[in-house]
PDB file of C-alpha atoms in Angstrom:
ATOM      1  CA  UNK A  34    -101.070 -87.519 104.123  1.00 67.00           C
ATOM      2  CA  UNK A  35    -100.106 -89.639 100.931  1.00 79.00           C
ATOM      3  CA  UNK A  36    -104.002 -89.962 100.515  1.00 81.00           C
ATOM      4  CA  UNK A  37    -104.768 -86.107 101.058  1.00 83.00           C
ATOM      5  CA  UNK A  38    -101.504 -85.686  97.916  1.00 86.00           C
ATOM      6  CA  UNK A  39    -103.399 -88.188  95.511  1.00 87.00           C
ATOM      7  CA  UNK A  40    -106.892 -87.270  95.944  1.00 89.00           C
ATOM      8  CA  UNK A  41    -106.529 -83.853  95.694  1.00 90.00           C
ATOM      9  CA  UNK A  42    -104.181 -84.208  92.482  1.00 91.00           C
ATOM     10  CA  UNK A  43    -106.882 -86.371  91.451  1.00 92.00           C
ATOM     11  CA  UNK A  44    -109.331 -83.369  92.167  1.00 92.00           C
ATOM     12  CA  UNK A  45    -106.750 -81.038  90.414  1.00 93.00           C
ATOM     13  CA  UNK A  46    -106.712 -82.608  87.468  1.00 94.00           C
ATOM     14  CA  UNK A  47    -110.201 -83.087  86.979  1.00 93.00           C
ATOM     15  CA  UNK A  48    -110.679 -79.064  87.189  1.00 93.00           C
ATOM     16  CA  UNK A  49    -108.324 -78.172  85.441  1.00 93.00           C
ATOM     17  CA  UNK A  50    -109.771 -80.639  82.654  1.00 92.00           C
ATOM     18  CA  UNK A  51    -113.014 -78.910  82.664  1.00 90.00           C
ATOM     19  CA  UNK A  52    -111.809 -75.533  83.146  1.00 90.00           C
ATOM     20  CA  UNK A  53    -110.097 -75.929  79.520  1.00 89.00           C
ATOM     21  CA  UNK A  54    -113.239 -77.615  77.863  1.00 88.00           C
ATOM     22  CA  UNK A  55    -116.155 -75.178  79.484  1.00 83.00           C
ATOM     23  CA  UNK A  56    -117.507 -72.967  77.078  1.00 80.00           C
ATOM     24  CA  UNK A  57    -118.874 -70.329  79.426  1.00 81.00           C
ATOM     25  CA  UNK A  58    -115.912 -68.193  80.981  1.00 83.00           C
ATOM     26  CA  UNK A  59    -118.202 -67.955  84.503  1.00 83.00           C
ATOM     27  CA  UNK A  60    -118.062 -72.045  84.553  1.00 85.00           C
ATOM     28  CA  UNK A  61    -114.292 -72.468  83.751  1.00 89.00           C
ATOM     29  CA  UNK A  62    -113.838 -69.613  86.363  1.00 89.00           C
ATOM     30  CA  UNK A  63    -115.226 -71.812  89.026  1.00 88.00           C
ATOM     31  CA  UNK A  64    -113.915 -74.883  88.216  1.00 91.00           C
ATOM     32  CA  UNK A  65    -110.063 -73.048  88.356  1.00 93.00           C
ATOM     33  CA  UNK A  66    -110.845 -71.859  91.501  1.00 92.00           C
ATOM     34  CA  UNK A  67    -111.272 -75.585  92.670  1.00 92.00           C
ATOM     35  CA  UNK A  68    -108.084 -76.391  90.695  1.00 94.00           C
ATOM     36  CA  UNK A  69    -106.281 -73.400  92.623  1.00 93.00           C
ATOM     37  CA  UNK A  70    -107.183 -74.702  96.103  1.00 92.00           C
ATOM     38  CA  UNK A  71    -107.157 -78.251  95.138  1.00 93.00           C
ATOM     39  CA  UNK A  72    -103.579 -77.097  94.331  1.00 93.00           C
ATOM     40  CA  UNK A  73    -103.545 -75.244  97.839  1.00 92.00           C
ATOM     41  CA  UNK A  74    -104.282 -78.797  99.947  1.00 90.00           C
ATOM     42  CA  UNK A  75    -101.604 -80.301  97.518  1.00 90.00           C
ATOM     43  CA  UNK A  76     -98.685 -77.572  98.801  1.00 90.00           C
ATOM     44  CA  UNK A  77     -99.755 -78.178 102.531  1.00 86.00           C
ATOM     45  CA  UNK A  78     -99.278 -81.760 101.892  1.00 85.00           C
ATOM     46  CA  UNK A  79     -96.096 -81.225 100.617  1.00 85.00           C
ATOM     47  CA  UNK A  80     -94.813 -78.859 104.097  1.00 83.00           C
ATOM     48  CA  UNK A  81     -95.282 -75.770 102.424  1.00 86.00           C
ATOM     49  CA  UNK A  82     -98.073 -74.143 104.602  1.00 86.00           C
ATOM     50  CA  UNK A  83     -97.278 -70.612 103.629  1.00 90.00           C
ATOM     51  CA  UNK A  84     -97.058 -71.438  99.921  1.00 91.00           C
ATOM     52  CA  UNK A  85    -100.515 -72.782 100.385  1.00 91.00           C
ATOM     53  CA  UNK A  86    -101.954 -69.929 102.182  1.00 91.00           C
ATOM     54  CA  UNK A  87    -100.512 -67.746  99.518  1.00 91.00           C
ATOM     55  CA  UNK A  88    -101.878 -69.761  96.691  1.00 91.00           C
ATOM     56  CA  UNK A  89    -105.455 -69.597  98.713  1.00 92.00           C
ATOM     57  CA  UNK A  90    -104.994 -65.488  99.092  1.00 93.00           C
ATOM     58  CA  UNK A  91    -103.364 -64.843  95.998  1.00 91.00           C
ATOM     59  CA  UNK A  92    -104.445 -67.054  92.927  1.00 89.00           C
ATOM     60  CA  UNK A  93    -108.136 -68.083  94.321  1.00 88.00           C
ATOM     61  CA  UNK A  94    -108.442 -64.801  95.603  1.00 89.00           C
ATOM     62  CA  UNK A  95    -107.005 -61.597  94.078  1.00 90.00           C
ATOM     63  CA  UNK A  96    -106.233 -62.863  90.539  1.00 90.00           C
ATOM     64  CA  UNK A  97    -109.690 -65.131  90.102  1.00 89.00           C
ATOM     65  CA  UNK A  98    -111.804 -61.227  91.253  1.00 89.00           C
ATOM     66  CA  UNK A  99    -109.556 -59.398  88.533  1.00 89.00           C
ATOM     67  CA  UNK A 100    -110.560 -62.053  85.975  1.00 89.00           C
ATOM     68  CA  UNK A 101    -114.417 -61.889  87.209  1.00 87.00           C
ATOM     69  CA  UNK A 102    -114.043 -58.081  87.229  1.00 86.00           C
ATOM     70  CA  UNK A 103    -113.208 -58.485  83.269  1.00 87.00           C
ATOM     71  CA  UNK A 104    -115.933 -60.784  82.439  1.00 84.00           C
ATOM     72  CA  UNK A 105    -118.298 -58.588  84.396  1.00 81.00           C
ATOM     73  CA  UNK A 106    -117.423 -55.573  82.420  1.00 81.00           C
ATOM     74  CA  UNK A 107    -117.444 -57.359  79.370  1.00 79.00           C
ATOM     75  CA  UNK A 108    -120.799 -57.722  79.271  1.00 68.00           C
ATOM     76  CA  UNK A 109    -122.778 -54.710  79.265  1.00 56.00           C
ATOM     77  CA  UNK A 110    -125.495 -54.938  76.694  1.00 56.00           C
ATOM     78  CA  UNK A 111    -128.854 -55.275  77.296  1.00 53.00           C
ATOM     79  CA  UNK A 112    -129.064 -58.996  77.135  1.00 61.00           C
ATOM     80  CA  UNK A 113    -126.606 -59.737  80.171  1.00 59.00           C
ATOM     81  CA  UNK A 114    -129.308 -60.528  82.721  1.00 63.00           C
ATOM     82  CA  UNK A 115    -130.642 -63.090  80.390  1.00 67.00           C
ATOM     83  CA  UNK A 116    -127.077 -64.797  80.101  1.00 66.00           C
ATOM     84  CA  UNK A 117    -126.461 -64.449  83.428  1.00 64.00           C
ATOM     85  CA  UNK A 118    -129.494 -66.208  84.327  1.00 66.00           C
ATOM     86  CA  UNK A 119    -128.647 -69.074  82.008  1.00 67.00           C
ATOM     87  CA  UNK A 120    -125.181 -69.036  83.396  1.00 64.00           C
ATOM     88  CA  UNK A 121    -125.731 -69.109  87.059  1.00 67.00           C
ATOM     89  CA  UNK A 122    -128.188 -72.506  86.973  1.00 71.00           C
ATOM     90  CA  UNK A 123    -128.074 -74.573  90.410  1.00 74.00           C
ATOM     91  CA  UNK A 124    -127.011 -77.661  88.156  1.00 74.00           C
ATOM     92  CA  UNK A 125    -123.952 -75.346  87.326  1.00 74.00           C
ATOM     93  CA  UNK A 126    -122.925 -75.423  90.707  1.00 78.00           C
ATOM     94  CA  UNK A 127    -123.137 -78.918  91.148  1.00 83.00           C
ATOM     95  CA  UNK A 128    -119.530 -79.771  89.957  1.00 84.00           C
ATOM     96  CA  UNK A 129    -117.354 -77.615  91.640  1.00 83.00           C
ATOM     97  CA  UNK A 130    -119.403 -77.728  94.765  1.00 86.00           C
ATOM     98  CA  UNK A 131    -118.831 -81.857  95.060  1.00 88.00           C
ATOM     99  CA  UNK A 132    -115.145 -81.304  94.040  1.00 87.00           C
ATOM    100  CA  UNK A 133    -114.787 -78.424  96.729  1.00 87.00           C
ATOM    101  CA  UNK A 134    -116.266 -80.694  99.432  1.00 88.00           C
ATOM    102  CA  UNK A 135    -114.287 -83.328  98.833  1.00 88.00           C
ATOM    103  CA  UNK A 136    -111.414 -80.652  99.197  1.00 86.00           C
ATOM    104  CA  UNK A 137    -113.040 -79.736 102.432  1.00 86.00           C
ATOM    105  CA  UNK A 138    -113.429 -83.878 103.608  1.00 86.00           C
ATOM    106  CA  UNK A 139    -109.476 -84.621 103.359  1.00 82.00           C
ATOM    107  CA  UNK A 140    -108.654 -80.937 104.365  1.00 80.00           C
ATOM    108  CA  UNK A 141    -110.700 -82.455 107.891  1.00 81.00           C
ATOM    109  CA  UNK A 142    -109.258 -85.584 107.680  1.00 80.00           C
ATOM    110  CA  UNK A 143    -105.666 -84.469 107.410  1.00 74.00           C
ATOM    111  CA  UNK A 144    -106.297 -81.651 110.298  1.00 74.00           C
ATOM    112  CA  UNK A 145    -108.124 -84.201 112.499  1.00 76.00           C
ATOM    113  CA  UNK A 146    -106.924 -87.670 112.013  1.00 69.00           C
ATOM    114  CA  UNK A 147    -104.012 -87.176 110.643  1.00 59.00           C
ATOM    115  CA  UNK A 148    -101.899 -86.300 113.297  1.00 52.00           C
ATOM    116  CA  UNK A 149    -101.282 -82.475 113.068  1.00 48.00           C
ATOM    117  CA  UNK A 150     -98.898 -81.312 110.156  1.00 50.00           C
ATOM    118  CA  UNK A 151     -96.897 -84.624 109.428  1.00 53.00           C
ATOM    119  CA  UNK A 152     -96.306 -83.929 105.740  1.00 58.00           C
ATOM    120  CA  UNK A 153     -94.802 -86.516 102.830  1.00 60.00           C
ATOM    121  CA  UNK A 154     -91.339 -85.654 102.708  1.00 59.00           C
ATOM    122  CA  UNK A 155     -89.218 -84.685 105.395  1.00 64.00           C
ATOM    123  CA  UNK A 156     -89.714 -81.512 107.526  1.00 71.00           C
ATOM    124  CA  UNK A 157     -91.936 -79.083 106.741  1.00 76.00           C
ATOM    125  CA  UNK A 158     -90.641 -75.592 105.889  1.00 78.00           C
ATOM    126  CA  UNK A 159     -92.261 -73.011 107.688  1.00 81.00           C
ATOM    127  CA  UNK A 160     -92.947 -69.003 106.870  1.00 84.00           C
ATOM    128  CA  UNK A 161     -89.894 -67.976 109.067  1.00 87.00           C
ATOM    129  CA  UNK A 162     -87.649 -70.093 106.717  1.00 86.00           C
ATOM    130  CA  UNK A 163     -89.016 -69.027 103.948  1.00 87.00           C
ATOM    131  CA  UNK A 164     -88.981 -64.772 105.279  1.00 88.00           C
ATOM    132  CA  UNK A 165     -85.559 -65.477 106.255  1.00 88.00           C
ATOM    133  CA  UNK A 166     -84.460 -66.371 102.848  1.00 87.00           C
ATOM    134  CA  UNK A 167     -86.411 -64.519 101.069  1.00 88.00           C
ATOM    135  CA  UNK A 168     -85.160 -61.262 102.536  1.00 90.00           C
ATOM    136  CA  UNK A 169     -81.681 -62.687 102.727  1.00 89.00           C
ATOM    137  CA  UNK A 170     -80.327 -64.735  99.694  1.00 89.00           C
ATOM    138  CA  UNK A 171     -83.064 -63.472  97.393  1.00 91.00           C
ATOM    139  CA  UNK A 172     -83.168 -59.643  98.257  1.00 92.00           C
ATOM    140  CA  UNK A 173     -82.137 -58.648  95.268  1.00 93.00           C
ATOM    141  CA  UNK A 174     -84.760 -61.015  93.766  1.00 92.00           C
ATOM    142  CA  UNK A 175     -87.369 -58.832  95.482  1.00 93.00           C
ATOM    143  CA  UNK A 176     -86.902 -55.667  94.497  1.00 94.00           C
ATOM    144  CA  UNK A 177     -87.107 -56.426  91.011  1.00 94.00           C
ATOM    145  CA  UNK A 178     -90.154 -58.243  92.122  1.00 94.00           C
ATOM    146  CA  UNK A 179     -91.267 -55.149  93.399  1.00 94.00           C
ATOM    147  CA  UNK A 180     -89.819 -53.161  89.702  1.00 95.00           C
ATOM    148  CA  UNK A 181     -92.263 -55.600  87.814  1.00 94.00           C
ATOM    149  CA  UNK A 182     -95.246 -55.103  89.648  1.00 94.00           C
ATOM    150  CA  UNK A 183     -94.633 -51.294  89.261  1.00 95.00           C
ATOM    151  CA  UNK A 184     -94.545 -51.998  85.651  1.00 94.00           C
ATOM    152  CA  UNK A 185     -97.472 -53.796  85.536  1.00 93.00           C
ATOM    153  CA  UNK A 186     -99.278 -51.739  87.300  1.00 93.00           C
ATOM    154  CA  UNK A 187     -98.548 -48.758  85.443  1.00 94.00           C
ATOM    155  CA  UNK A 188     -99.102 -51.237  81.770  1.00 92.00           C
ATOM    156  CA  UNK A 189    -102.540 -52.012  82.916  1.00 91.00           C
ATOM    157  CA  UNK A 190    -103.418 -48.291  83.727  1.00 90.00           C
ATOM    158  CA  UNK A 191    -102.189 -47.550  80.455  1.00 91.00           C
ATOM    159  CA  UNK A 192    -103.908 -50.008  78.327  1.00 87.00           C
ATOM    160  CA  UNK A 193    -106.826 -50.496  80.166  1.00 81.00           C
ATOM    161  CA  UNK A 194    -107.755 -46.549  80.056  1.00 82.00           C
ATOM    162  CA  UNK A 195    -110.213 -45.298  77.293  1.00 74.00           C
ATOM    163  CA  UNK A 196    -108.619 -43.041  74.440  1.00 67.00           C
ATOM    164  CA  UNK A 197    -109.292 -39.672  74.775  1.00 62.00           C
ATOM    165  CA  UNK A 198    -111.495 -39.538  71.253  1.00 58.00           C
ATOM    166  CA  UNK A 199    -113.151 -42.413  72.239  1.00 58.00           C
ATOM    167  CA  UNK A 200    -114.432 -40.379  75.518  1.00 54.00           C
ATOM    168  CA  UNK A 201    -115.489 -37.779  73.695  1.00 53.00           C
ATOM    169  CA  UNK A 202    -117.643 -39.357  71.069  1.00 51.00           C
ATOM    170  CA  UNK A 203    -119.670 -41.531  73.885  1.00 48.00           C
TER     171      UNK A 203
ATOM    172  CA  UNK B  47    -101.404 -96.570  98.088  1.00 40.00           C
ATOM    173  CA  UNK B  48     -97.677 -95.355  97.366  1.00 47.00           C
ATOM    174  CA  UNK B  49     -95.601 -93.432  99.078  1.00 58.00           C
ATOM    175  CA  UNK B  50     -95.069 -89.879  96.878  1.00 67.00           C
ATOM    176  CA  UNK B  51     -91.456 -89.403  95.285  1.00 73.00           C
ATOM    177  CA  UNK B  52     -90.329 -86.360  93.635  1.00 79.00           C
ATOM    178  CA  UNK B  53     -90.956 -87.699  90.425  1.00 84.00           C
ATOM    179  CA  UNK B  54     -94.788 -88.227  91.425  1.00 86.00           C
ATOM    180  CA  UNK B  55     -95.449 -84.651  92.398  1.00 88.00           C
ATOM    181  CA  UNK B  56     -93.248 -83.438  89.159  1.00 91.00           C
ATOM    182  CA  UNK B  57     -95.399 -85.953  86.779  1.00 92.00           C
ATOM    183  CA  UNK B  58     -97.876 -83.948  88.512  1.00 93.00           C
ATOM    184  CA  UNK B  59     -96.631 -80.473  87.399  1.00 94.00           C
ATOM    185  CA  UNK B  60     -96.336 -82.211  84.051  1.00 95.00           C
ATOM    186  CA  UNK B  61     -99.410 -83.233  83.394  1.00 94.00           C
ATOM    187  CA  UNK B  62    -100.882 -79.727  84.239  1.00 95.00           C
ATOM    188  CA  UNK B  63     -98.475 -78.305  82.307  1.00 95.00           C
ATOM    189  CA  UNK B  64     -99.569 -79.979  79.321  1.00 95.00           C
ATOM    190  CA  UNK B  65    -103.126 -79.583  79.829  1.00 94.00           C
ATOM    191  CA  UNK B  66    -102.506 -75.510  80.323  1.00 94.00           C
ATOM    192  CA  UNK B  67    -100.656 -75.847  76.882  1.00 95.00           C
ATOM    193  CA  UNK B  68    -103.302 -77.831  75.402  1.00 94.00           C
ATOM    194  CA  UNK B  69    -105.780 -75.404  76.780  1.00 92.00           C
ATOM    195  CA  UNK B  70    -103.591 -72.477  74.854  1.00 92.00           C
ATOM    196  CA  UNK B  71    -103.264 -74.269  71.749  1.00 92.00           C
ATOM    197  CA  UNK B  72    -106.928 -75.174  71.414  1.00 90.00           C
ATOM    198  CA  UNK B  73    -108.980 -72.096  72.913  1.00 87.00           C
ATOM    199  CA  UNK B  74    -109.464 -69.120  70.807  1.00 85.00           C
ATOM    200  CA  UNK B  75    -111.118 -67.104  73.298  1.00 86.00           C
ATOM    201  CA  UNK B  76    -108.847 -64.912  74.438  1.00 88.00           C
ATOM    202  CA  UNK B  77    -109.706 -65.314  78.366  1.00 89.00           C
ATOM    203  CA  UNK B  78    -109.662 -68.723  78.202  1.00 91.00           C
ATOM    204  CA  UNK B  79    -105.820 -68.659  76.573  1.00 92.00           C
ATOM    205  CA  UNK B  80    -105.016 -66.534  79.804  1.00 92.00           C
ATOM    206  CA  UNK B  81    -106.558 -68.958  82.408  1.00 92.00           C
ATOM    207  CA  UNK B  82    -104.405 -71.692  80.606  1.00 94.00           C
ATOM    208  CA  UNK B  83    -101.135 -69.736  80.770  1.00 94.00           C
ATOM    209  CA  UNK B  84    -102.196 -68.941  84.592  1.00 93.00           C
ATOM    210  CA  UNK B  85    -102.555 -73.251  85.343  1.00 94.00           C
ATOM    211  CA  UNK B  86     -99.216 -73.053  83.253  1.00 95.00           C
ATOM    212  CA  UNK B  87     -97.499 -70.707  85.205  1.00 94.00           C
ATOM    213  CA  UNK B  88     -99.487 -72.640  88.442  1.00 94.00           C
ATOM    214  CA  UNK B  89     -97.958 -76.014  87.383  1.00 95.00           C
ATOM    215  CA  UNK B  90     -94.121 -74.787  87.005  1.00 95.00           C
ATOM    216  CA  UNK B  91     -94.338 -73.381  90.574  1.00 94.00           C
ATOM    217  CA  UNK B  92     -95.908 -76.551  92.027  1.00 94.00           C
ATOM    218  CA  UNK B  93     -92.775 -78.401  90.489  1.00 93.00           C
ATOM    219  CA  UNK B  94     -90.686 -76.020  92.318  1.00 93.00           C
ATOM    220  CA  UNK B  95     -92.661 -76.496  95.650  1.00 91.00           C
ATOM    221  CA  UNK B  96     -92.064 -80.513  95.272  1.00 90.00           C
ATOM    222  CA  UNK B  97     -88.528 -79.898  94.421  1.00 89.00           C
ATOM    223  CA  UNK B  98     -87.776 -77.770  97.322  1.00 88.00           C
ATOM    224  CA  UNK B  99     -89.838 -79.859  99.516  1.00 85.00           C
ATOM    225  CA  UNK B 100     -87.389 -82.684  98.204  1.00 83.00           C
ATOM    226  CA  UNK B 101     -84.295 -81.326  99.483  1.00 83.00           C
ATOM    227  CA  UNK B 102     -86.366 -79.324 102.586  1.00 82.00           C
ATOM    228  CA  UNK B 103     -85.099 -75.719 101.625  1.00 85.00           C
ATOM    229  CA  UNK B 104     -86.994 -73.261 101.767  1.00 87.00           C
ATOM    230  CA  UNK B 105     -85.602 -72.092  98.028  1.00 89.00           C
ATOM    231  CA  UNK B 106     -88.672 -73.696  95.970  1.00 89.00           C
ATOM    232  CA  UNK B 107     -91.258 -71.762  97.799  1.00 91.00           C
ATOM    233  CA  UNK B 108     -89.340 -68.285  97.404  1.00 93.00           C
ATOM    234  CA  UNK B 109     -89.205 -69.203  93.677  1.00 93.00           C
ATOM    235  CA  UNK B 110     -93.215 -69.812  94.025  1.00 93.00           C
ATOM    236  CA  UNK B 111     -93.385 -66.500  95.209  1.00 93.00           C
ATOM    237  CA  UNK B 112     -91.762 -64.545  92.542  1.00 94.00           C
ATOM    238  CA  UNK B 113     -93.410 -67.183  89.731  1.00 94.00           C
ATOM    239  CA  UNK B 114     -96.796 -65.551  92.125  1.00 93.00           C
ATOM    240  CA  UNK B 115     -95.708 -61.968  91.643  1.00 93.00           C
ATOM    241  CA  UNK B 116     -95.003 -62.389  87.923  1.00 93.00           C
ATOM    242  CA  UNK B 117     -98.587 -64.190  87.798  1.00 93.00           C
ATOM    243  CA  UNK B 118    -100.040 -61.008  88.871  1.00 92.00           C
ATOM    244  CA  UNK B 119     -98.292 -58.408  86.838  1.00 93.00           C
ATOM    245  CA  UNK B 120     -98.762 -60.669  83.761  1.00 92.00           C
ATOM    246  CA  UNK B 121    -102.887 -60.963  84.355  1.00 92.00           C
ATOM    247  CA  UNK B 122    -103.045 -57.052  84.977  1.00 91.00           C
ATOM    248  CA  UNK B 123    -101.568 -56.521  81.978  1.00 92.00           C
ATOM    249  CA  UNK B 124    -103.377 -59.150  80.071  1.00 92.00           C
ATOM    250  CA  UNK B 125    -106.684 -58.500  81.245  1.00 91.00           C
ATOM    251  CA  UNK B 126    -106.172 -54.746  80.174  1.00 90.00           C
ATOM    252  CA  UNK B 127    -105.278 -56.184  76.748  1.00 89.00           C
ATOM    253  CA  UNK B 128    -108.443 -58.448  76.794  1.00 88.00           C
ATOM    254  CA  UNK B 129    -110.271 -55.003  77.064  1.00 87.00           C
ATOM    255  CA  UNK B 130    -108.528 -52.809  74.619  1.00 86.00           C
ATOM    256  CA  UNK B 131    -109.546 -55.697  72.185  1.00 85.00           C
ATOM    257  CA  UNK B 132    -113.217 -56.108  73.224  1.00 85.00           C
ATOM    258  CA  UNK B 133    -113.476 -52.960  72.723  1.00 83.00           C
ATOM    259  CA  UNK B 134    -111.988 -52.535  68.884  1.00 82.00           C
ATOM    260  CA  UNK B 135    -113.192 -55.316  67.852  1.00 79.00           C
ATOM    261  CA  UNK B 136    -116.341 -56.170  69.746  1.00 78.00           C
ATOM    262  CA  UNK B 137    -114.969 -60.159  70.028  1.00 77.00           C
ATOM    263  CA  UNK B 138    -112.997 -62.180  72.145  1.00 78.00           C
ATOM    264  CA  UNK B 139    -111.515 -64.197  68.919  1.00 80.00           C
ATOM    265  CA  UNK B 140    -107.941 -63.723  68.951  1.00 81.00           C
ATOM    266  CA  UNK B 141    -107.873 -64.873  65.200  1.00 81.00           C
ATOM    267  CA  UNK B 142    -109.953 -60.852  64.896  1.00 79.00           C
ATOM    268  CA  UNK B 143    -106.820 -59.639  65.601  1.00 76.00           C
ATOM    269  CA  UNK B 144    -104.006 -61.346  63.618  1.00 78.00           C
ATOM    270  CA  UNK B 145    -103.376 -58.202  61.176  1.00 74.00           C
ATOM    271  CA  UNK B 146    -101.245 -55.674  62.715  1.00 66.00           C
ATOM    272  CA  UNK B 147    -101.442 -52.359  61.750  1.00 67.00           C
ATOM    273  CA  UNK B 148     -98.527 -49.998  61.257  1.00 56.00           C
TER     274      UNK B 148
END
């Protein structure tokens, strides 16, 4: 498993390298998602299987679709089926697709050859540990968790709505 | 091939730290300056994963979870304010909106 932890910080690094150079948001977009799961394989190497299924659900999924939603309402004009055409090139897939399978080639190797879950360091710490202390040491911990998200929720609602004159003019 | 210390997987966290800085210092599109604070906010929980994976407790990943939950609220809110600028200033340059008005 000391293989899977290098390459794939190896793999993390590189995306997250090109996410900060791209110039087209759609490109960087893909290339964090690789970092994100590249990231994932990293926590399960570590003996944090729940952390990495979270980071898969989470990051790669629900926060990466509220970014794309953005971009995608961003551009609205008439000449967005142009740019999208330039942006969504085969050739632009070629980078993230070669990091993701190499992602996929150790995430094999570790599953099949490499003995079940025997992680880096020590045991690995399972969801029930995790539950247990989350709901127990840390409760307090999650209902302001729970206050923040509220807050955000209700922030974004506010700020993302149009203003009332605005409505009325279009 | 060497065996991974603690002080591997935090160099780790610390070098994607510093290239989600870099990333904020340099960009002046405003969604790239949020994916940078998201690998920031990315790398400081992966240095609490390694550290809790250190000492096996289960205390780094709960700390990954709320650093996940604050990750969330923070791009809601940020995305909303990518928006509200798009749309009064019809740019993504943050430097469009450096004068505040009262």
């Amino acid at each position: 498993m000391t293989v899977v932890f290098w390459i794939s910080a190896a793999v993390t690094v590189i995306s997250t390298v090109m996410v900060i150079t791209r110039r087209n948001v759609v490109h960087a977009l893909l290339y964090l998602i690789v970092s994100l799961l590249a990231m994932a394989v990293i926590f399960f190497s570590l003996g944090a299987p729940f952390v990495a299924a979270l980071e898969v659900i989470v990051y790669a999924g629900a926060i990466m679709v509220l970014f794309i939603f953005v971009v995608m309402m961003l551009n609205l004009g008439a000449r967005a089926s142009q740019q999208e055409r330039q942006w969504l090139k085969p050739r632009m897939m070629i980078g993230p697709a070669i990091l993701a399978a190499i992602l996929m080639i150790e995430l094999g190797y570790a599953i099949f050859a490499g003995g079940g879950i025997e992680i880096i360091t020590g045991e690995p710490v399972g969801a029930k540990q995790v539950g247990m202390s989350l709901f127990e040491t840390y409760l307090l911990g999650v209902e302001l968790a729970s206050i923040l998200l509220l807050a955000g929720l209700v922030g974004a609602y506010h700020l993302g709505r149009r203003d009332r004159s605005e409505e009325e003019e279009s | 091939m060497a065996a991974v210390s603690m002080e591997h997987g935090l160099i780790l966290a610390g070098v994607l730290f510093a290239l989600g800085l870099i990333g904020v210092l340099v960009r002046r599109n405003i969604i790239f300056m949020l994916m940078s604070i998201e690998v920031m906010l990315n790398a400081s929980g992966l240095a609490f994963v390694v550290a809790g994976s250190n000492w096996g407790t289960a205390d780094g990943q709960v700390m990954f979870i709320f650093i996940l939950t604050m990750a969330a609220a923070e791009v809601a809110v940020g995305l909303a304010l990518v928006l509200q600028l798009y749309r009064r200033f019809k740019t993504l340059d943050v430097d469009a909106a450096s004068k505040m008005r009262g």
